[in-house]
Amino acid sequence: MAIFTSIIFLVWIVAATGNLVLKFKGKKDNLFGKAAFPLLMLLILAFYGALVTQEPTPPEQSPKTTYKTSTKSIGVAALKKAQSESKMLKSQEQRIDRESSSIESFSQSIDASSKEEARQSSIKASEQAAIAASASKEASRQAALSQQVSSSNQDTTSADQVVTDESPKIIGNTKTKVYHTPDQAGYKMNAANATYFDNESQAIANGYRKSKR
């Protein structure tokens, strides 16, 4: 803003000087008219030099923040106390680490023991299951053998016995001398004692009598 004002003032001086030069130019022995132009040029140069060499206004600086530091001295006793506390903390930390390692080892041993017990229990359960399966298999085999023996006995008994009403012939008992016809009630007798007749007359002729039932 100051430079702009100076330029306006300089233009005004030039205009005024030029007007004076033109006014006194026609007069003879006019020293002012002769010297006006050189003076004007010197004035312009001087004014321009003053503008160029004018020092710029320094910018406003923000207030500086001042920091104060204080140094606190520590006595020898306080230093020793701090070192002692540091050693104590380090010792406690090492003790805690040892206890943690001991607890971890104990936990691992418990886990191993539990796994071993579980394995032993599984083995025992497998053995008991195998024994039970073997016993069941043996019981089944014994039952099958018993059934087979019973069936064989029944077959043998059936083969050794004769039922009188199942044969179309007259069957006589050689021990009791009694004969049975097919239309009578069935009677079981040993096959070794059975004898067969074609009719009742033949049985009576051989000394047999008819059964009463």
CSV table of C-alpha atoms in Angstrom, one decimal:
chain,number,residue,atom,x,y,z
A,1,MET,CA,0.0,0.0,0.0
A,2,ALA,CA,2.9,2.4,0.8
A,3,ILE,CA,4.5,1.7,-2.6
A,4,PHE,CA,1.3,2.4,-4.4
A,5,THR,CA,0.9,5.8,-2.6
A,6,SER,CA,4.6,6.7,-3.5
A,7,ILE,CA,4.0,6.0,-7.2
A,8,ILE,CA,0.9,8.2,-7.2
A,9,PHE,CA,2.8,11.0,-5.5
A,10,LEU,CA,5.7,10.7,-8.0
A,11,VAL,CA,3.2,10.9,-11.0
A,12,TRP,CA,1.7,14.0,-9.5
A,13,ILE,CA,5.2,15.6,-9.1
A,14,VAL,CA,6.1,14.8,-12.7
A,15,ALA,CA,2.8,16.3,-14.0
A,16,ALA,CA,3.3,19.5,-11.9
A,17,THR,CA,6.9,19.9,-13.1
A,18,GLY,CA,6.0,19.3,-16.7
A,19,ASN,CA,3.3,22.0,-16.4
A,20,LEU,CA,5.9,24.4,-15.0
A,21,VAL,CA,8.4,23.6,-17.7
A,22,LEU,CA,5.8,24.3,-20.4
A,23,LYS,CA,4.8,27.5,-18.7
A,24,PHE,CA,8.3,29.0,-18.5
A,25,LYS,CA,9.7,27.5,-21.7
A,26,GLY,CA,9.0,30.5,-23.9
A,27,LYS,CA,10.7,33.0,-21.6
A,28,LYS,CA,14.3,34.0,-22.2
A,29,ASP,CA,16.9,33.7,-19.5
A,30,ASN,CA,14.6,31.5,-17.5
A,31,LEU,CA,16.9,29.4,-15.3
A,32,PHE,CA,14.1,27.4,-13.8
A,33,GLY,CA,12.8,26.4,-17.2
A,34,LYS,CA,16.3,25.3,-18.3
A,35,ALA,CA,17.1,23.4,-15.1
A,36,ALA,CA,13.6,22.0,-14.4
A,37,PHE,CA,14.1,18.9,-16.6
A,38,PRO,CA,17.5,17.8,-15.2
A,39,LEU,CA,16.2,18.4,-11.7
A,40,LEU,CA,13.1,16.4,-12.4
A,41,MET,CA,15.2,13.4,-13.6
A,42,LEU,CA,17.4,13.5,-10.6
A,43,LEU,CA,14.4,13.7,-8.3
A,44,ILE,CA,12.8,10.7,-10.0
A,45,LEU,CA,16.0,8.7,-9.8
A,46,ALA,CA,16.5,9.6,-6.1
A,47,PHE,CA,12.9,8.7,-5.3
A,48,TYR,CA,13.1,5.4,-7.2
A,49,GLY,CA,16.4,4.5,-5.4
A,50,ALA,CA,14.7,5.2,-2.0
A,51,LEU,CA,11.9,2.9,-2.9
A,52,VAL,CA,14.2,0.1,-4.1
A,53,THR,CA,16.5,0.4,-1.0
A,54,GLN,CA,13.7,0.5,1.4
A,55,GLU,CA,13.9,-2.3,3.9
A,56,PRO,CA,10.8,-4.5,3.9
A,57,THR,CA,8.9,-4.6,7.2
A,58,PRO,CA,9.8,-7.9,8.9
A,59,PRO,CA,6.9,-10.2,9.4
A,60,GLU,CA,5.4,-10.5,12.8
A,61,GLN,CA,6.9,-13.3,14.7
A,62,SER,CA,4.9,-15.5,17.0
A,63,PRO,CA,6.1,-15.5,20.6
A,64,LYS,CA,8.6,-18.3,21.3
A,65,THR,CA,7.7,-20.9,23.9
A,66,THR,CA,10.4,-21.3,26.4
A,67,TYR,CA,10.8,-24.7,28.0
A,68,LYS,CA,12.6,-25.0,31.3
A,69,THR,CA,14.3,-28.2,32.3
A,70,SER,CA,15.3,-29.1,35.7
A,71,THR,CA,17.8,-31.7,36.8
A,72,LYS,CA,17.1,-33.5,40.0
A,73,SER,CA,20.1,-34.9,41.8
A,74,ILE,CA,19.8,-38.4,43.3
A,75,GLY,CA,21.8,-39.2,46.3
A,76,VAL,CA,24.0,-42.3,46.7
A,77,ALA,CA,21.6,-43.8,49.2
A,78,ALA,CA,18.6,-43.4,46.9
A,79,LEU,CA,20.6,-44.9,44.1
A,80,LYS,CA,21.5,-48.0,46.2
A,81,LYS,CA,17.9,-48.3,47.3
A,82,ALA,CA,16.7,-48.3,43.7
A,83,GLN,CA,19.4,-50.9,42.7
A,84,SER,CA,18.3,-53.1,45.6
A,85,GLU,CA,14.6,-52.8,44.7
A,86,SER,CA,15.6,-53.7,41.1
A,87,LYS,CA,17.5,-56.8,42.2
A,88,MET,CA,14.5,-57.8,44.4
A,89,LEU,CA,12.1,-57.4,41.5
A,90,LYS,CA,14.3,-59.4,39.3
A,91,SER,CA,14.6,-62.2,41.9
A,92,GLN,CA,10.8,-62.3,42.3
A,93,GLU,CA,10.4,-62.5,38.6
A,94,GLN,CA,12.8,-65.4,38.4
A,95,ARG,CA,11.0,-67.2,41.3
A,96,ILE,CA,7.7,-66.7,39.5
A,97,ASP,CA,9.2,-68.1,36.3
A,98,ARG,CA,10.4,-71.2,38.2
A,99,GLU,CA,7.0,-71.7,39.9
A,100,SER,CA,5.3,-71.4,36.5
A,101,SER,CA,7.6,-74.0,35.0
A,102,SER,CA,7.0,-76.3,38.0
A,103,ILE,CA,3.2,-75.9,37.6
A,104,GLU,CA,3.4,-76.6,33.9
A,105,SER,CA,5.5,-79.7,34.5
A,106,PHE,CA,3.1,-80.9,37.1
A,107,SER,CA,0.2,-80.3,34.8
A,108,GLN,CA,1.9,-82.2,32.0
A,109,SER,CA,2.6,-85.2,34.3
A,110,ILE,CA,-1.1,-85.2,35.4
A,111,ASP,CA,-2.1,-85.2,31.7
A,112,ALA,CA,0.2,-88.1,31.0
A,113,SER,CA,-1.1,-90.0,34.0
A,114,SER,CA,-4.7,-89.4,32.9
A,115,LYS,CA,-3.9,-90.6,29.4
A,116,GLU,CA,-2.2,-93.7,30.7
A,117,GLU,CA,-5.1,-94.5,33.0
A,118,ALA,CA,-7.5,-94.0,30.1
A,119,ARG,CA,-5.4,-96.3,28.0
A,120,GLN,CA,-5.3,-99.0,30.7
A,121,SER,CA,-9.1,-98.7,31.2
A,122,SER,CA,-9.6,-99.1,27.5
A,123,ILE,CA,-7.4,-102.1,27.4
A,124,LYS,CA,-9.2,-103.7,30.3
A,125,ALA,CA,-12.6,-102.9,28.7
A,126,SER,CA,-11.4,-104.5,25.5
A,127,GLU,CA,-10.2,-107.6,27.3
A,128,GLN,CA,-13.5,-107.9,29.3
A,129,ALA,CA,-15.4,-107.6,26.1
A,130,ALA,CA,-13.3,-110.2,24.4
A,131,ILE,CA,-13.8,-112.6,27.4
A,132,ALA,CA,-17.6,-112.0,27.4
A,133,ALA,CA,-17.7,-112.6,23.7
A,134,SER,CA,-15.7,-115.8,24.1
A,135,ALA,CA,-17.9,-117.0,26.9
A,136,SER,CA,-21.0,-116.2,24.9
A,137,LYS,CA,-19.6,-118.1,21.9
A,138,GLU,CA,-18.8,-121.0,24.2
A,139,ALA,CA,-22.2,-121.0,25.7
A,140,SER,CA,-23.7,-120.9,22.2
A,141,ARG,CA,-21.5,-123.9,21.2
A,142,GLN,CA,-22.5,-125.8,24.3
A,143,ALA,CA,-26.2,-125.1,23.7
A,144,ALA,CA,-25.8,-126.2,20.0
A,145,LEU,CA,-24.1,-129.4,21.1
A,146,SER,CA,-26.8,-130.1,23.8
A,147,GLN,CA,-29.5,-129.5,21.2
A,148,GLN,CA,-27.7,-131.8,18.7
A,149,VAL,CA,-27.4,-134.5,21.4
A,150,SER,CA,-31.0,-134.2,22.4
A,151,SER,CA,-32.1,-134.3,18.8
A,152,SER,CA,-29.9,-137.4,18.2
A,153,ASN,CA,-31.4,-139.0,21.3
A,154,GLN,CA,-34.9,-138.2,20.1
A,155,ASP,CA,-34.1,-139.6,16.7
A,156,THR,CA,-32.6,-142.7,18.2
A,157,THR,CA,-35.6,-143.1,20.5
A,158,SER,CA,-38.0,-142.6,17.6
A,159,ALA,CA,-36.0,-145.2,15.6
A,160,ASP,CA,-36.1,-147.7,18.5
A,161,GLN,CA,-39.8,-147.2,19.1
A,162,VAL,CA,-42.9,-148.2,17.1
A,163,VAL,CA,-46.3,-146.6,17.2
A,164,THR,CA,-49.1,-149.1,16.5
A,165,ASP,CA,-51.6,-146.8,14.8
A,166,GLU,CA,-49.0,-145.4,12.3
A,167,SER,CA,-48.6,-148.8,10.5
A,168,PRO,CA,-51.2,-150.4,8.2
A,169,LYS,CA,-50.4,-153.8,9.6
A,170,ILE,CA,-51.3,-155.4,12.9
A,171,ILE,CA,-48.4,-155.1,15.3
A,172,GLY,CA,-47.9,-157.6,18.1
A,173,ASN,CA,-45.8,-157.4,21.2
A,174,THR,CA,-43.7,-160.5,21.6
A,175,LYS,CA,-43.3,-159.9,25.4
A,176,THR,CA,-46.9,-159.3,26.3
A,177,LYS,CA,-48.4,-161.4,23.4
A,178,VAL,CA,-50.9,-158.6,22.7
A,179,TYR,CA,-51.5,-157.3,19.2
A,180,HIS,CA,-52.8,-153.8,18.1
A,181,THR,CA,-54.8,-153.0,15.1
A,182,PRO,CA,-54.4,-149.7,13.1
A,183,ASP,CA,-57.9,-148.5,14.1
A,184,GLN,CA,-57.1,-148.7,17.8
A,185,ALA,CA,-55.4,-146.1,20.0
A,186,GLY,CA,-51.8,-145.7,19.3
A,187,TYR,CA,-49.4,-147.6,21.5
A,188,LYS,CA,-45.6,-147.2,21.7
A,189,MET,CA,-43.4,-150.3,22.0
A,190,ASN,CA,-39.8,-151.1,21.4
A,191,ALA,CA,-39.0,-152.0,17.8
A,192,ALA,CA,-37.2,-155.1,19.0
A,193,ASN,CA,-40.4,-156.5,20.5
A,194,ALA,CA,-42.7,-155.7,17.6
A,195,THR,CA,-43.9,-158.4,15.2
A,196,TYR,CA,-46.2,-157.8,12.3
A,197,PHE,CA,-49.3,-159.8,11.1
A,198,ASP,CA,-51.4,-159.5,8.0
A,199,ASN,CA,-54.7,-160.1,9.8
A,200,GLU,CA,-56.1,-160.9,13.2
A,201,SER,CA,-56.6,-164.6,12.5
A,202,GLN,CA,-52.9,-164.9,11.9
A,203,ALA,CA,-52.1,-163.1,15.2
A,204,ILE,CA,-54.6,-165.3,17.1
A,205,ALA,CA,-53.1,-168.5,15.5
A,206,ASN,CA,-49.7,-167.4,16.8
A,207,GLY,CA,-51.0,-167.1,20.4
A,208,TYR,CA,-51.6,-163.3,20.6
A,209,ARG,CA,-54.7,-161.7,22.0
A,210,LYS,CA,-56.2,-158.3,20.9
A,211,SER,CA,-55.6,-155.2,23.0
A,212,LYS,CA,-58.5,-153.9,24.9
A,213,ARG,CA,-58.0,-150.3,23.9
